[in-house]
Amino acid sequence: MFAMQNGDRNRTYKSAARVVDDMLNRKWGYIALFGMLFIITVLLGWVLLRPESSSAEALTREEAKSLVENRYGGNVSFLQADKQLYYAKLDIQNHSYEVKVDSKTGKILSIQWMQTLNEENPSPALSEDEIKSLILSKAEGELVSLEKTTRGGKPVYNGVVRDPDGTATIVTVDAETGELLSEKTSPANPPRRLTENEAIAIAQKEVKGELDDVDLETENEQSFYLVEIKTPDDREATVQIHAISGAVLSVAWDDSGTD
């Protein structure tokens, strides 16, 4: 009888051990399951919420180089990535320019003249197409007017860029280097400037005679016409006329040719 009791006790111990083993196995199974779910959740969160990779990923270096060269011509001799920007050194004829490009959108943010590459043999003045590209890089819109004048004895280009709202931006650049000299925004309906013929007519009312020459000049951000008139008695007068108002600013006589 005592042996039977021992046998029953052993079977009870074995059953309890199996229950404990089952509980431990189930516990570790839950731990493994929750561990896998946690890892999957972390990976999904990283994929969905990870920050963007490199700032220049949207536009490769080769794409940025091709974009600048195709737009302005010339050759990109140096290209550097910095955060969300590309800085390109663009060589056109004998001039170098720094072009700033948004690496995500490909938008040209600015273009600035840097230097003349060969100071001993400087290149000729930039072409009108190059000037147009430079002016349009300074102001967005349609280039509606481009005129070559002088400022301080140096040739300059005045370009008028009008945006879709009608606002006009007057951009003045150096005709030889392309350097930005001034940029002014005018109202949607800026004052109209006199034509050469209108300025000549005003000058000939002031001084009777034949037209010898006419020039449009800008000084201290004021534009005016210089109209040279030759009189019947062989004298010559230079009439200065305000390019907007048409007012006669001065009349200068050159009597060096008379006795």
mmCIF file with all atom_site columns, C-alpha atoms in Angstrom, residues 43-254:
data_model
loop_
_atom_site.group_PDB
_atom_site.id
_atom_site.type_symbol
_atom_site.label_atom_id
_atom_site.label_alt_id
_atom_site.label_comp_id
_atom_site.label_asym_id
_atom_site.label_entity_id
_atom_site.label_seq_id
_atom_site.pdbx_PDB_ins_code
_atom_site.Cartn_x
_atom_site.Cartn_y
_atom_site.Cartn_z
_atom_site.occupancy
_atom_site.B_iso_or_equiv
_atom_site.pdbx_formal_charge
_atom_site.auth_seq_id
_atom_site.auth_comp_id
_atom_site.auth_asym_id
_atom_site.auth_atom_id
_atom_site.pdbx_PDB_model_num
ATOM 1   C CA . LEU A 1 43  ? 11.359 48.718  -38.867 1.00 0.00 ? 43  LEU A CA 1
ATOM 2   C CA . LEU A 1 44  ? 8.060  49.972  -40.308 1.00 0.00 ? 44  LEU A CA 1
ATOM 3   C CA . GLY A 1 45  ? 8.332  53.203  -38.326 1.00 0.00 ? 45  GLY A CA 1
ATOM 4   C CA . TRP A 1 46  ? 11.866 53.779  -39.553 1.00 0.00 ? 46  TRP A CA 1
ATOM 5   C CA . VAL A 1 47  ? 10.856 53.230  -43.171 1.00 0.00 ? 47  VAL A CA 1
ATOM 6   C CA . LEU A 1 48  ? 7.814  55.488  -42.945 1.00 0.00 ? 48  LEU A CA 1
ATOM 7   C CA . LEU A 1 49  ? 9.260  58.233  -40.768 1.00 0.00 ? 49  LEU A CA 1
ATOM 8   C CA . ARG A 1 50  ? 12.935 58.215  -41.711 1.00 0.00 ? 50  ARG A CA 1
ATOM 9   C CA . PRO A 1 51  ? 14.354 61.580  -42.795 1.00 0.00 ? 51  PRO A CA 1
ATOM 10  C CA . GLU A 1 52  ? 15.171 62.167  -46.419 1.00 0.00 ? 52  GLU A CA 1
ATOM 11  C CA . SER A 1 53  ? 18.519 60.915  -47.503 1.00 0.00 ? 53  SER A CA 1
ATOM 12  C CA . SER A 1 54  ? 21.102 63.265  -48.951 1.00 0.00 ? 54  SER A CA 1
ATOM 13  C CA . SER A 1 55  ? 19.909 66.740  -49.925 1.00 0.00 ? 55  SER A CA 1
ATOM 14  C CA . ALA A 1 56  ? 21.321 66.349  -53.423 1.00 0.00 ? 56  ALA A CA 1
ATOM 15  C CA . GLU A 1 57  ? 19.510 63.060  -54.111 1.00 0.00 ? 57  GLU A CA 1
ATOM 16  C CA . ALA A 1 58  ? 16.784 64.698  -56.227 1.00 0.00 ? 58  ALA A CA 1
ATOM 17  C CA . LEU A 1 59  ? 19.371 66.128  -58.644 1.00 0.00 ? 59  LEU A CA 1
ATOM 18  C CA . THR A 1 60  ? 22.646 64.333  -59.314 1.00 0.00 ? 60  THR A CA 1
ATOM 19  C CA . ARG A 1 61  ? 25.896 66.190  -59.928 1.00 0.00 ? 61  ARG A CA 1
ATOM 20  C CA . GLU A 1 62  ? 25.811 65.305  -63.618 1.00 0.00 ? 62  GLU A CA 1
ATOM 21  C CA . GLU A 1 63  ? 22.209 66.493  -63.908 1.00 0.00 ? 63  GLU A CA 1
ATOM 22  C CA . ALA A 1 64  ? 23.072 69.787  -62.194 1.00 0.00 ? 64  ALA A CA 1
ATOM 23  C CA . LYS A 1 65  ? 26.082 70.275  -64.497 1.00 0.00 ? 65  LYS A CA 1
ATOM 24  C CA . SER A 1 66  ? 24.016 69.570  -67.625 1.00 0.00 ? 66  SER A CA 1
ATOM 25  C CA . LEU A 1 67  ? 21.214 71.859  -66.428 1.00 0.00 ? 67  LEU A CA 1
ATOM 26  C CA . VAL A 1 68  ? 23.551 74.848  -66.021 1.00 0.00 ? 68  VAL A CA 1
ATOM 27  C CA . GLU A 1 69  ? 25.440 74.256  -69.282 1.00 0.00 ? 69  GLU A CA 1
ATOM 28  C CA . ASN A 1 70  ? 22.252 73.751  -71.309 1.00 0.00 ? 70  ASN A CA 1
ATOM 29  C CA . ARG A 1 71  ? 20.666 76.914  -69.953 1.00 0.00 ? 71  ARG A CA 1
ATOM 30  C CA . TYR A 1 72  ? 23.586 79.336  -70.254 1.00 0.00 ? 72  TYR A CA 1
ATOM 31  C CA . GLY A 1 73  ? 26.035 77.609  -72.575 1.00 0.00 ? 73  GLY A CA 1
ATOM 32  C CA . GLY A 1 74  ? 29.705 77.566  -71.640 1.00 0.00 ? 74  GLY A CA 1
ATOM 33  C CA . ASN A 1 75  ? 31.386 74.953  -69.474 1.00 0.00 ? 75  ASN A CA 1
ATOM 34  C CA . VAL A 1 76  ? 31.004 74.046  -65.787 1.00 0.00 ? 76  VAL A CA 1
ATOM 35  C CA . SER A 1 77  ? 34.597 73.724  -64.544 1.00 0.00 ? 77  SER A CA 1
ATOM 36  C CA . PHE A 1 78  ? 33.769 73.179  -60.862 1.00 0.00 ? 78  PHE A CA 1
ATOM 37  C CA . LEU A 1 79  ? 30.724 71.895  -58.966 1.00 0.00 ? 79  LEU A CA 1
ATOM 38  C CA . GLN A 1 80  ? 30.271 71.654  -55.195 1.00 0.00 ? 80  GLN A CA 1
ATOM 39  C CA . ALA A 1 81  ? 27.308 70.331  -53.170 1.00 0.00 ? 81  ALA A CA 1
ATOM 40  C CA . ASP A 1 82  ? 26.460 72.071  -49.908 1.00 0.00 ? 82  ASP A CA 1
ATOM 41  C CA . LYS A 1 83  ? 23.332 71.016  -47.994 1.00 0.00 ? 83  LYS A CA 1
ATOM 42  C CA . GLN A 1 84  ? 20.409 71.623  -50.394 1.00 0.00 ? 84  GLN A CA 1
ATOM 43  C CA . LEU A 1 85  ? 22.426 73.589  -52.949 1.00 0.00 ? 85  LEU A CA 1
ATOM 44  C CA . TYR A 1 86  ? 24.863 73.115  -55.792 1.00 0.00 ? 86  TYR A CA 1
ATOM 45  C CA . TYR A 1 87  ? 27.487 75.789  -56.433 1.00 0.00 ? 87  TYR A CA 1
ATOM 46  C CA . ALA A 1 88  ? 28.762 75.692  -60.011 1.00 0.00 ? 88  ALA A CA 1
ATOM 47  C CA . LYS A 1 89  ? 31.604 77.673  -61.575 1.00 0.00 ? 89  LYS A CA 1
ATOM 48  C CA . LEU A 1 90  ? 30.501 78.428  -65.125 1.00 0.00 ? 90  LEU A CA 1
ATOM 49  C CA . ASP A 1 91  ? 33.024 79.612  -67.745 1.00 0.00 ? 91  ASP A CA 1
ATOM 50  C CA . ILE A 1 92  ? 31.581 81.558  -70.707 1.00 0.00 ? 92  ILE A CA 1
ATOM 51  C CA . GLN A 1 93  ? 34.153 82.844  -73.164 1.00 0.00 ? 93  GLN A CA 1
ATOM 52  C CA . ASN A 1 94  ? 36.755 84.484  -70.885 1.00 0.00 ? 94  ASN A CA 1
ATOM 53  C CA . HIS A 1 95  ? 34.417 85.096  -67.944 1.00 0.00 ? 95  HIS A CA 1
ATOM 54  C CA . SER A 1 96  ? 33.591 82.993  -64.882 1.00 0.00 ? 96  SER A CA 1
ATOM 55  C CA . TYR A 1 97  ? 30.259 83.022  -63.056 1.00 0.00 ? 97  TYR A CA 1
ATOM 56  C CA . GLU A 1 98  ? 29.015 81.391  -59.855 1.00 0.00 ? 98  GLU A CA 1
ATOM 57  C CA . VAL A 1 99  ? 25.663 79.671  -60.394 1.00 0.00 ? 99  VAL A CA 1
ATOM 58  C CA . LYS A 1 100 ? 23.603 78.597  -57.374 1.00 0.00 ? 100 LYS A CA 1
ATOM 59  C CA . VAL A 1 101 ? 21.173 75.698  -57.998 1.00 0.00 ? 101 VAL A CA 1
ATOM 60  C CA . ASP A 1 102 ? 18.508 74.211  -55.720 1.00 0.00 ? 102 ASP A CA 1
ATOM 61  C CA . SER A 1 103 ? 19.452 70.521  -55.631 1.00 0.00 ? 103 SER A CA 1
ATOM 62  C CA . LYS A 1 104 ? 15.858 69.369  -55.040 1.00 0.00 ? 104 LYS A CA 1
ATOM 63  C CA . THR A 1 105 ? 13.923 71.457  -57.567 1.00 0.00 ? 105 THR A CA 1
ATOM 64  C CA . GLY A 1 106 ? 16.646 72.250  -60.110 1.00 0.00 ? 106 GLY A CA 1
ATOM 65  C CA . LYS A 1 107 ? 15.763 75.966  -59.897 1.00 0.00 ? 107 LYS A CA 1
ATOM 66  C CA . ILE A 1 108 ? 18.523 78.470  -60.674 1.00 0.00 ? 108 ILE A CA 1
ATOM 67  C CA . LEU A 1 109 ? 18.654 80.661  -57.569 1.00 0.00 ? 109 LEU A CA 1
ATOM 68  C CA . SER A 1 110 ? 21.317 83.124  -58.691 1.00 0.00 ? 110 SER A CA 1
ATOM 69  C CA . ILE A 1 111 ? 24.157 83.740  -61.128 1.00 0.00 ? 111 ILE A CA 1
ATOM 70  C CA . GLN A 1 112 ? 26.976 86.153  -60.288 1.00 0.00 ? 112 GLN A CA 1
ATOM 71  C CA . TRP A 1 113 ? 29.982 87.281  -62.294 1.00 0.00 ? 113 TRP A CA 1
ATOM 72  C CA . MET A 1 114 ? 33.239 86.191  -60.614 1.00 0.00 ? 114 MET A CA 1
ATOM 73  C CA . GLN A 1 115 ? 36.204 87.173  -62.770 1.00 0.00 ? 115 GLN A CA 1
ATOM 74  C CA . THR A 1 116 ? 37.714 87.592  -66.212 1.00 0.00 ? 116 THR A CA 1
ATOM 75  C CA . LEU A 1 117 ? 39.859 84.551  -66.900 1.00 0.00 ? 117 LEU A CA 1
ATOM 76  C CA . ASN A 1 118 ? 42.411 86.282  -69.099 1.00 0.00 ? 118 ASN A CA 1
ATOM 77  C CA . GLU A 1 119 ? 43.022 89.864  -67.985 1.00 0.00 ? 119 GLU A CA 1
ATOM 78  C CA . GLU A 1 120 ? 45.660 90.491  -70.658 1.00 0.00 ? 120 GLU A CA 1
ATOM 79  C CA . ASN A 1 121 ? 43.276 89.635  -73.482 1.00 0.00 ? 121 ASN A CA 1
ATOM 80  C CA . PRO A 1 122 ? 39.780 90.249  -72.121 1.00 0.00 ? 122 PRO A CA 1
ATOM 81  C CA . SER A 1 123 ? 36.898 88.827  -74.089 1.00 0.00 ? 123 SER A CA 1
ATOM 82  C CA . PRO A 1 124 ? 34.522 91.069  -76.040 1.00 0.00 ? 124 PRO A CA 1
ATOM 83  C CA . ALA A 1 125 ? 31.259 92.231  -74.542 1.00 0.00 ? 125 ALA A CA 1
ATOM 84  C CA . LEU A 1 126 ? 28.695 89.552  -73.844 1.00 0.00 ? 126 LEU A CA 1
ATOM 85  C CA . SER A 1 127 ? 26.187 88.769  -76.550 1.00 0.00 ? 127 SER A CA 1
ATOM 86  C CA . GLU A 1 128 ? 22.566 89.900  -76.219 1.00 0.00 ? 128 GLU A CA 1
ATOM 87  C CA . ASP A 1 129 ? 21.460 86.286  -75.718 1.00 0.00 ? 129 ASP A CA 1
ATOM 88  C CA . GLU A 1 130 ? 23.852 85.964  -72.759 1.00 0.00 ? 130 GLU A CA 1
ATOM 89  C CA . ILE A 1 131 ? 22.640 89.276  -71.342 1.00 0.00 ? 131 ILE A CA 1
ATOM 90  C CA . LYS A 1 132 ? 19.005 88.149  -71.683 1.00 0.00 ? 132 LYS A CA 1
ATOM 91  C CA . SER A 1 133 ? 19.749 84.938  -69.787 1.00 0.00 ? 133 SER A CA 1
ATOM 92  C CA . LEU A 1 134 ? 21.491 86.869  -67.014 1.00 0.00 ? 134 LEU A CA 1
ATOM 93  C CA . ILE A 1 135 ? 18.620 89.356  -66.674 1.00 0.00 ? 135 ILE A CA 1
ATOM 94  C CA . LEU A 1 136 ? 16.002 86.594  -66.564 1.00 0.00 ? 136 LEU A CA 1
ATOM 95  C CA . SER A 1 137 ? 17.986 84.882  -63.807 1.00 0.00 ? 137 SER A CA 1
ATOM 96  C CA . LYS A 1 138 ? 17.531 88.033  -61.692 1.00 0.00 ? 138 LYS A CA 1
ATOM 97  C CA . ALA A 1 139 ? 13.787 88.534  -62.232 1.00 0.00 ? 139 ALA A CA 1
ATOM 98  C CA . GLU A 1 140 ? 11.101 86.030  -63.151 1.00 0.00 ? 140 GLU A CA 1
ATOM 99  C CA . GLY A 1 141 ? 8.722  86.866  -65.977 1.00 0.00 ? 141 GLY A CA 1
ATOM 100 C CA . GLU A 1 142 ? 8.880  87.952  -69.622 1.00 0.00 ? 142 GLU A CA 1
ATOM 101 C CA . LEU A 1 143 ? 11.651 90.166  -70.941 1.00 0.00 ? 143 LEU A CA 1
ATOM 102 C CA . VAL A 1 144 ? 9.654  92.899  -72.714 1.00 0.00 ? 144 VAL A CA 1
ATOM 103 C CA . SER A 1 145 ? 12.437 95.416  -73.330 1.00 0.00 ? 145 SER A CA 1
ATOM 104 C CA . LEU A 1 146 ? 16.230 95.396  -73.654 1.00 0.00 ? 146 LEU A CA 1
ATOM 105 C CA . GLU A 1 147 ? 18.300 98.487  -74.407 1.00 0.00 ? 147 GLU A CA 1
ATOM 106 C CA . LYS A 1 148 ? 22.006 99.167  -74.423 1.00 0.00 ? 148 LYS A CA 1
ATOM 107 C CA . THR A 1 149 ? 22.992 102.521 -72.917 1.00 0.00 ? 149 THR A CA 1
ATOM 108 C CA . THR A 1 150 ? 25.887 103.972 -70.941 1.00 0.00 ? 150 THR A CA 1
ATOM 109 C CA . ARG A 1 151 ? 26.341 104.607 -67.213 1.00 0.00 ? 151 ARG A CA 1
ATOM 110 C CA . GLY A 1 152 ? 29.375 106.424 -65.927 1.00 0.00 ? 152 GLY A CA 1
ATOM 111 C CA . GLY A 1 153 ? 31.000 106.069 -69.326 1.00 0.00 ? 153 GLY A CA 1
ATOM 112 C CA . LYS A 1 154 ? 30.573 102.276 -69.373 1.00 0.00 ? 154 LYS A CA 1
ATOM 113 C CA . PRO A 1 155 ? 28.168 100.313 -71.580 1.00 0.00 ? 155 PRO A CA 1
ATOM 114 C CA . VAL A 1 156 ? 25.229 98.763  -69.731 1.00 0.00 ? 156 VAL A CA 1
ATOM 115 C CA . TYR A 1 157 ? 22.031 96.928  -70.590 1.00 0.00 ? 157 TYR A CA 1
ATOM 116 C CA . ASN A 1 158 ? 18.654 97.905  -69.151 1.00 0.00 ? 158 ASN A CA 1
ATOM 117 C CA . GLY A 1 159 ? 16.159 95.046  -69.259 1.00 0.00 ? 159 GLY A CA 1
ATOM 118 C CA . VAL A 1 160 ? 12.499 95.302  -68.294 1.00 0.00 ? 160 VAL A CA 1
ATOM 119 C CA . VAL A 1 161 ? 10.986 92.038  -67.033 1.00 0.00 ? 161 VAL A CA 1
ATOM 120 C CA . ARG A 1 162 ? 7.211  91.932  -66.544 1.00 0.00 ? 162 ARG A CA 1
ATOM 121 C CA . ASP A 1 163 ? 5.595  89.249  -64.391 1.00 0.00 ? 163 ASP A CA 1
ATOM 122 C CA . PRO A 1 164 ? 2.043  87.840  -64.900 1.00 0.00 ? 164 PRO A CA 1
ATOM 123 C CA . ASP A 1 165 ? 0.625  90.447  -62.474 1.00 0.00 ? 165 ASP A CA 1
ATOM 124 C CA . GLY A 1 166 ? 1.939  93.273  -64.624 1.00 0.00 ? 166 GLY A CA 1
ATOM 125 C CA . THR A 1 167 ? 4.668  94.361  -62.223 1.00 0.00 ? 167 THR A CA 1
ATOM 126 C CA . ALA A 1 168 ? 7.815  95.417  -64.050 1.00 0.00 ? 168 ALA A CA 1
ATOM 127 C CA . THR A 1 169 ? 11.358 94.919  -62.780 1.00 0.00 ? 169 THR A CA 1
ATOM 128 C CA . ILE A 1 170 ? 14.133 96.995  -64.354 1.00 0.00 ? 170 ILE A CA 1
ATOM 129 C CA . VAL A 1 171 ? 17.435 95.132  -64.259 1.00 0.00 ? 171 VAL A CA 1
ATOM 130 C CA . THR A 1 172 ? 20.663 96.905  -65.209 1.00 0.00 ? 172 THR A CA 1
ATOM 131 C CA . VAL A 1 173 ? 23.786 94.828  -65.893 1.00 0.00 ? 173 VAL A CA 1
ATOM 132 C CA . ASP A 1 174 ? 27.296 95.597  -67.105 1.00 0.00 ? 174 ASP A CA 1
ATOM 133 C CA . ALA A 1 175 ? 27.431 94.935  -70.851 1.00 0.00 ? 175 ALA A CA 1
ATOM 134 C CA . GLU A 1 176 ? 30.935 93.489  -70.654 1.00 0.00 ? 176 GLU A CA 1
ATOM 135 C CA . THR A 1 177 ? 30.935 91.419  -67.474 1.00 0.00 ? 177 THR A CA 1
ATOM 136 C CA . GLY A 1 178 ? 27.229 90.796  -66.853 1.00 0.00 ? 178 GLY A CA 1
ATOM 137 C CA . GLU A 1 179 ? 27.590 92.125  -63.286 1.00 0.00 ? 179 GLU A CA 1
ATOM 138 C CA . LEU A 1 180 ? 24.305 93.215  -61.715 1.00 0.00 ? 180 LEU A CA 1
ATOM 139 C CA . LEU A 1 181 ? 24.376 97.000  -61.245 1.00 0.00 ? 181 LEU A CA 1
ATOM 140 C CA . SER A 1 182 ? 20.823 97.674  -60.085 1.00 0.00 ? 182 SER A CA 1
ATOM 141 C CA . GLU A 1 183 ? 17.404 96.065  -59.799 1.00 0.00 ? 183 GLU A CA 1
ATOM 142 C CA . LYS A 1 184 ? 14.259 98.138  -59.305 1.00 0.00 ? 184 LYS A CA 1
ATOM 143 C CA . THR A 1 185 ? 10.610 97.137  -59.250 1.00 0.00 ? 185 THR A CA 1
ATOM 144 C CA . SER A 1 186 ? 8.129  99.538  -60.824 1.00 0.00 ? 186 SER A CA 1
ATOM 145 C CA . PRO A 1 187 ? 4.326  99.694  -60.545 1.00 0.00 ? 187 PRO A CA 1
ATOM 146 C CA . ALA A 1 188 ? 2.196  97.666  -62.937 1.00 0.00 ? 188 ALA A CA 1
ATOM 147 C CA . ASN A 1 189 ? 1.899  100.716 -65.238 1.00 0.00 ? 189 ASN A CA 1
ATOM 148 C CA . PRO A 1 190 ? 5.293  102.477 -65.128 1.00 0.00 ? 190 PRO A CA 1
ATOM 149 C CA . PRO A 1 191 ? 5.767  105.871 -66.814 1.00 0.00 ? 191 PRO A CA 1
ATOM 150 C CA . ARG A 1 192 ? 6.431  105.581 -70.525 1.00 0.00 ? 192 ARG A CA 1
ATOM 151 C CA . ARG A 1 193 ? 9.809  106.677 -71.815 1.00 0.00 ? 193 ARG A CA 1
ATOM 152 C CA . LEU A 1 194 ? 10.088 108.943 -74.858 1.00 0.00 ? 194 LEU A CA 1
ATOM 153 C CA . THR A 1 195 ? 11.137 107.417 -78.135 1.00 0.00 ? 195 THR A CA 1
ATOM 154 C CA . GLU A 1 196 ? 14.143 108.792 -79.992 1.00 0.00 ? 196 GLU A CA 1
ATOM 155 C CA . ASN A 1 197 ? 11.870 110.463 -82.564 1.00 0.00 ? 197 ASN A CA 1
ATOM 156 C CA . GLU A 1 198 ? 9.877  112.186 -79.812 1.00 0.00 ? 198 GLU A CA 1
ATOM 157 C CA . ALA A 1 199 ? 13.079 113.444 -78.204 1.00 0.00 ? 199 ALA A CA 1
ATOM 158 C CA . ILE A 1 200 ? 14.371 114.708 -81.578 1.00 0.00 ? 200 ILE A CA 1
ATOM 159 C CA . ALA A 1 201 ? 11.116 116.594 -82.202 1.00 0.00 ? 201 ALA A CA 1
ATOM 160 C CA . ILE A 1 202 ? 11.379 118.315 -78.808 1.00 0.00 ? 202 ILE A CA 1
ATOM 161 C CA . ALA A 1 203 ? 15.030 119.243 -79.454 1.00 0.00 ? 203 ALA A CA 1
ATOM 162 C CA . GLN A 1 204 ? 14.273 120.701 -82.889 1.00 0.00 ? 204 GLN A CA 1
ATOM 163 C CA . LYS A 1 205 ? 11.551 122.864 -81.380 1.00 0.00 ? 205 LYS A CA 1
ATOM 164 C CA . GLU A 1 206 ? 14.123 124.202 -78.935 1.00 0.00 ? 206 GLU A CA 1
ATOM 165 C CA . VAL A 1 207 ? 16.897 124.649 -81.535 1.00 0.00 ? 207 VAL A CA 1
ATOM 166 C CA . LYS A 1 208 ? 16.121 124.975 -85.234 1.00 0.00 ? 208 LYS A CA 1
ATOM 167 C CA . GLY A 1 209 ? 18.335 122.837 -87.411 1.00 0.00 ? 209 GLY A CA 1
ATOM 168 C CA . GLU A 1 210 ? 19.145 119.355 -88.660 1.00 0.00 ? 210 GLU A CA 1
ATOM 169 C CA . LEU A 1 211 ? 19.734 116.272 -86.539 1.00 0.00 ? 211 LEU A CA 1
ATOM 170 C CA . ASP A 1 212 ? 23.388 115.339 -86.175 1.00 0.00 ? 212 ASP A CA 1
ATOM 171 C CA . ASP A 1 213 ? 23.249 112.622 -83.498 1.00 0.00 ? 213 ASP A CA 1
ATOM 172 C CA . VAL A 1 214 ? 21.134 111.299 -80.624 1.00 0.00 ? 214 VAL A CA 1
ATOM 173 C CA . ASP A 1 215 ? 22.103 109.163 -77.605 1.00 0.00 ? 215 ASP A CA 1
ATOM 174 C CA . LEU A 1 216 ? 20.254 107.795 -74.592 1.00 0.00 ? 216 LEU A CA 1
ATOM 175 C CA . GLU A 1 217 ? 22.260 107.940 -71.373 1.00 0.00 ? 217 GLU A CA 1
ATOM 176 C CA . THR A 1 218 ? 21.683 107.203 -67.692 1.00 0.00 ? 218 THR A CA 1
ATOM 177 C CA . GLU A 1 219 ? 23.315 109.060 -64.828 1.00 0.00 ? 219 GLU A CA 1
ATOM 178 C CA . ASN A 1 220 ? 22.401 108.846 -61.140 1.00 0.00 ? 220 ASN A CA 1
ATOM 179 C CA . GLU A 1 221 ? 19.570 106.493 -62.114 1.00 0.00 ? 221 GLU A CA 1
ATOM 180 C CA . GLN A 1 222 ? 18.048 109.187 -64.378 1.00 0.00 ? 222 GLN A CA 1
ATOM 181 C CA . SER A 1 223 ? 17.712 108.592 -68.126 1.00 0.00 ? 223 SER A CA 1
ATOM 182 C CA . PHE A 1 224 ? 17.966 111.404 -70.648 1.00 0.00 ? 224 PHE A CA 1
ATOM 183 C CA . TYR A 1 225 ? 18.511 111.983 -74.346 1.00 0.00 ? 225 TYR A CA 1
ATOM 184 C CA . LEU A 1 226 ? 21.405 114.012 -75.741 1.00 0.00 ? 226 LEU A CA 1
ATOM 185 C CA . VAL A 1 227 ? 20.289 115.362 -79.121 1.00 0.00 ? 227 VAL A CA 1
ATOM 186 C CA . GLU A 1 228 ? 22.872 117.141 -81.263 1.00 0.00 ? 228 GLU A CA 1
ATOM 187 C CA . ILE A 1 229 ? 21.420 119.722 -83.660 1.00 0.00 ? 229 ILE A CA 1
ATOM 188 C CA . LYS A 1 230 ? 23.352 121.496 -86.419 1.00 0.00 ? 230 LYS A CA 1
ATOM 189 C CA . THR A 1 231 ? 21.979 124.966 -87.192 1.00 0.00 ? 231 THR A CA 1
ATOM 190 C CA . PRO A 1 232 ? 21.915 126.674 -90.619 1.00 0.00 ? 232 PRO A CA 1
ATOM 191 C CA . ASP A 1 233 ? 24.760 128.999 -89.551 1.00 0.00 ? 233 ASP A CA 1
ATOM 192 C CA . ASP A 1 234 ? 27.006 125.976 -88.954 1.00 0.00 ? 234 ASP A CA 1
ATOM 193 C CA . ARG A 1 235 ? 26.746 126.002 -85.168 1.00 0.00 ? 235 ARG A CA 1
ATOM 194 C CA . GLU A 1 236 ? 26.087 122.900 -83.106 1.00 0.00 ? 236 GLU A CA 1
ATOM 195 C CA . ALA A 1 237 ? 23.919 122.556 -79.998 1.00 0.00 ? 237 ALA A CA 1
ATOM 196 C CA . THR A 1 238 ? 23.452 119.581 -77.680 1.00 0.00 ? 238 THR A CA 1
ATOM 197 C CA . VAL A 1 239 ? 19.977 119.492 -76.152 1.00 0.00 ? 239 VAL A CA 1
ATOM 198 C CA . GLN A 1 240 ? 19.534 117.392 -73.005 1.00 0.00 ? 240 GLN A CA 1
ATOM 199 C CA . ILE A 1 241 ? 15.983 116.055 -72.648 1.00 0.00 ? 241 ILE A CA 1
ATOM 200 C CA . HIS A 1 242 ? 14.516 114.073 -69.747 1.00 0.00 ? 242 HIS A CA 1
ATOM 201 C CA . ALA A 1 243 ? 13.611 110.639 -71.125 1.00 0.00 ? 243 ALA A CA 1
ATOM 202 C CA . ILE A 1 244 ? 10.343 110.381 -69.151 1.00 0.00 ? 244 ILE A CA 1
ATOM 203 C CA . SER A 1 245 ? 8.917  113.889 -68.816 1.00 0.00 ? 245 SER A CA 1
ATOM 204 C CA . GLY A 1 246 ? 10.329 115.333 -72.051 1.00 0.00 ? 246 GLY A CA 1
ATOM 205 C CA . ALA A 1 247 ? 11.573 118.416 -70.211 1.00 0.00 ? 247 ALA A CA 1
ATOM 206 C CA . VAL A 1 248 ? 14.531 120.263 -71.735 1.00 0.00 ? 248 VAL A CA 1
ATOM 207 C CA . LEU A 1 249 ? 17.230 120.035 -69.081 1.00 0.00 ? 249 LEU A CA 1
ATOM 208 C CA . SER A 1 250 ? 19.962 122.019 -70.817 1.00 0.00 ? 250 SER A CA 1
ATOM 209 C CA . VAL A 1 251 ? 21.218 123.385 -74.145 1.00 0.00 ? 251 VAL A CA 1
ATOM 210 C CA . ALA A 1 252 ? 24.987 123.398 -74.687 1.00 0.00 ? 252 ALA A CA 1
ATOM 211 C CA . TRP A 1 253 ? 26.509 125.220 -77.672 1.00 0.00 ? 253 TRP A CA 1
ATOM 212 C CA . ASP A 1 254 ? 29.743 124.195 -79.380 1.00 0.00 ? 254 ASP A CA 1
#
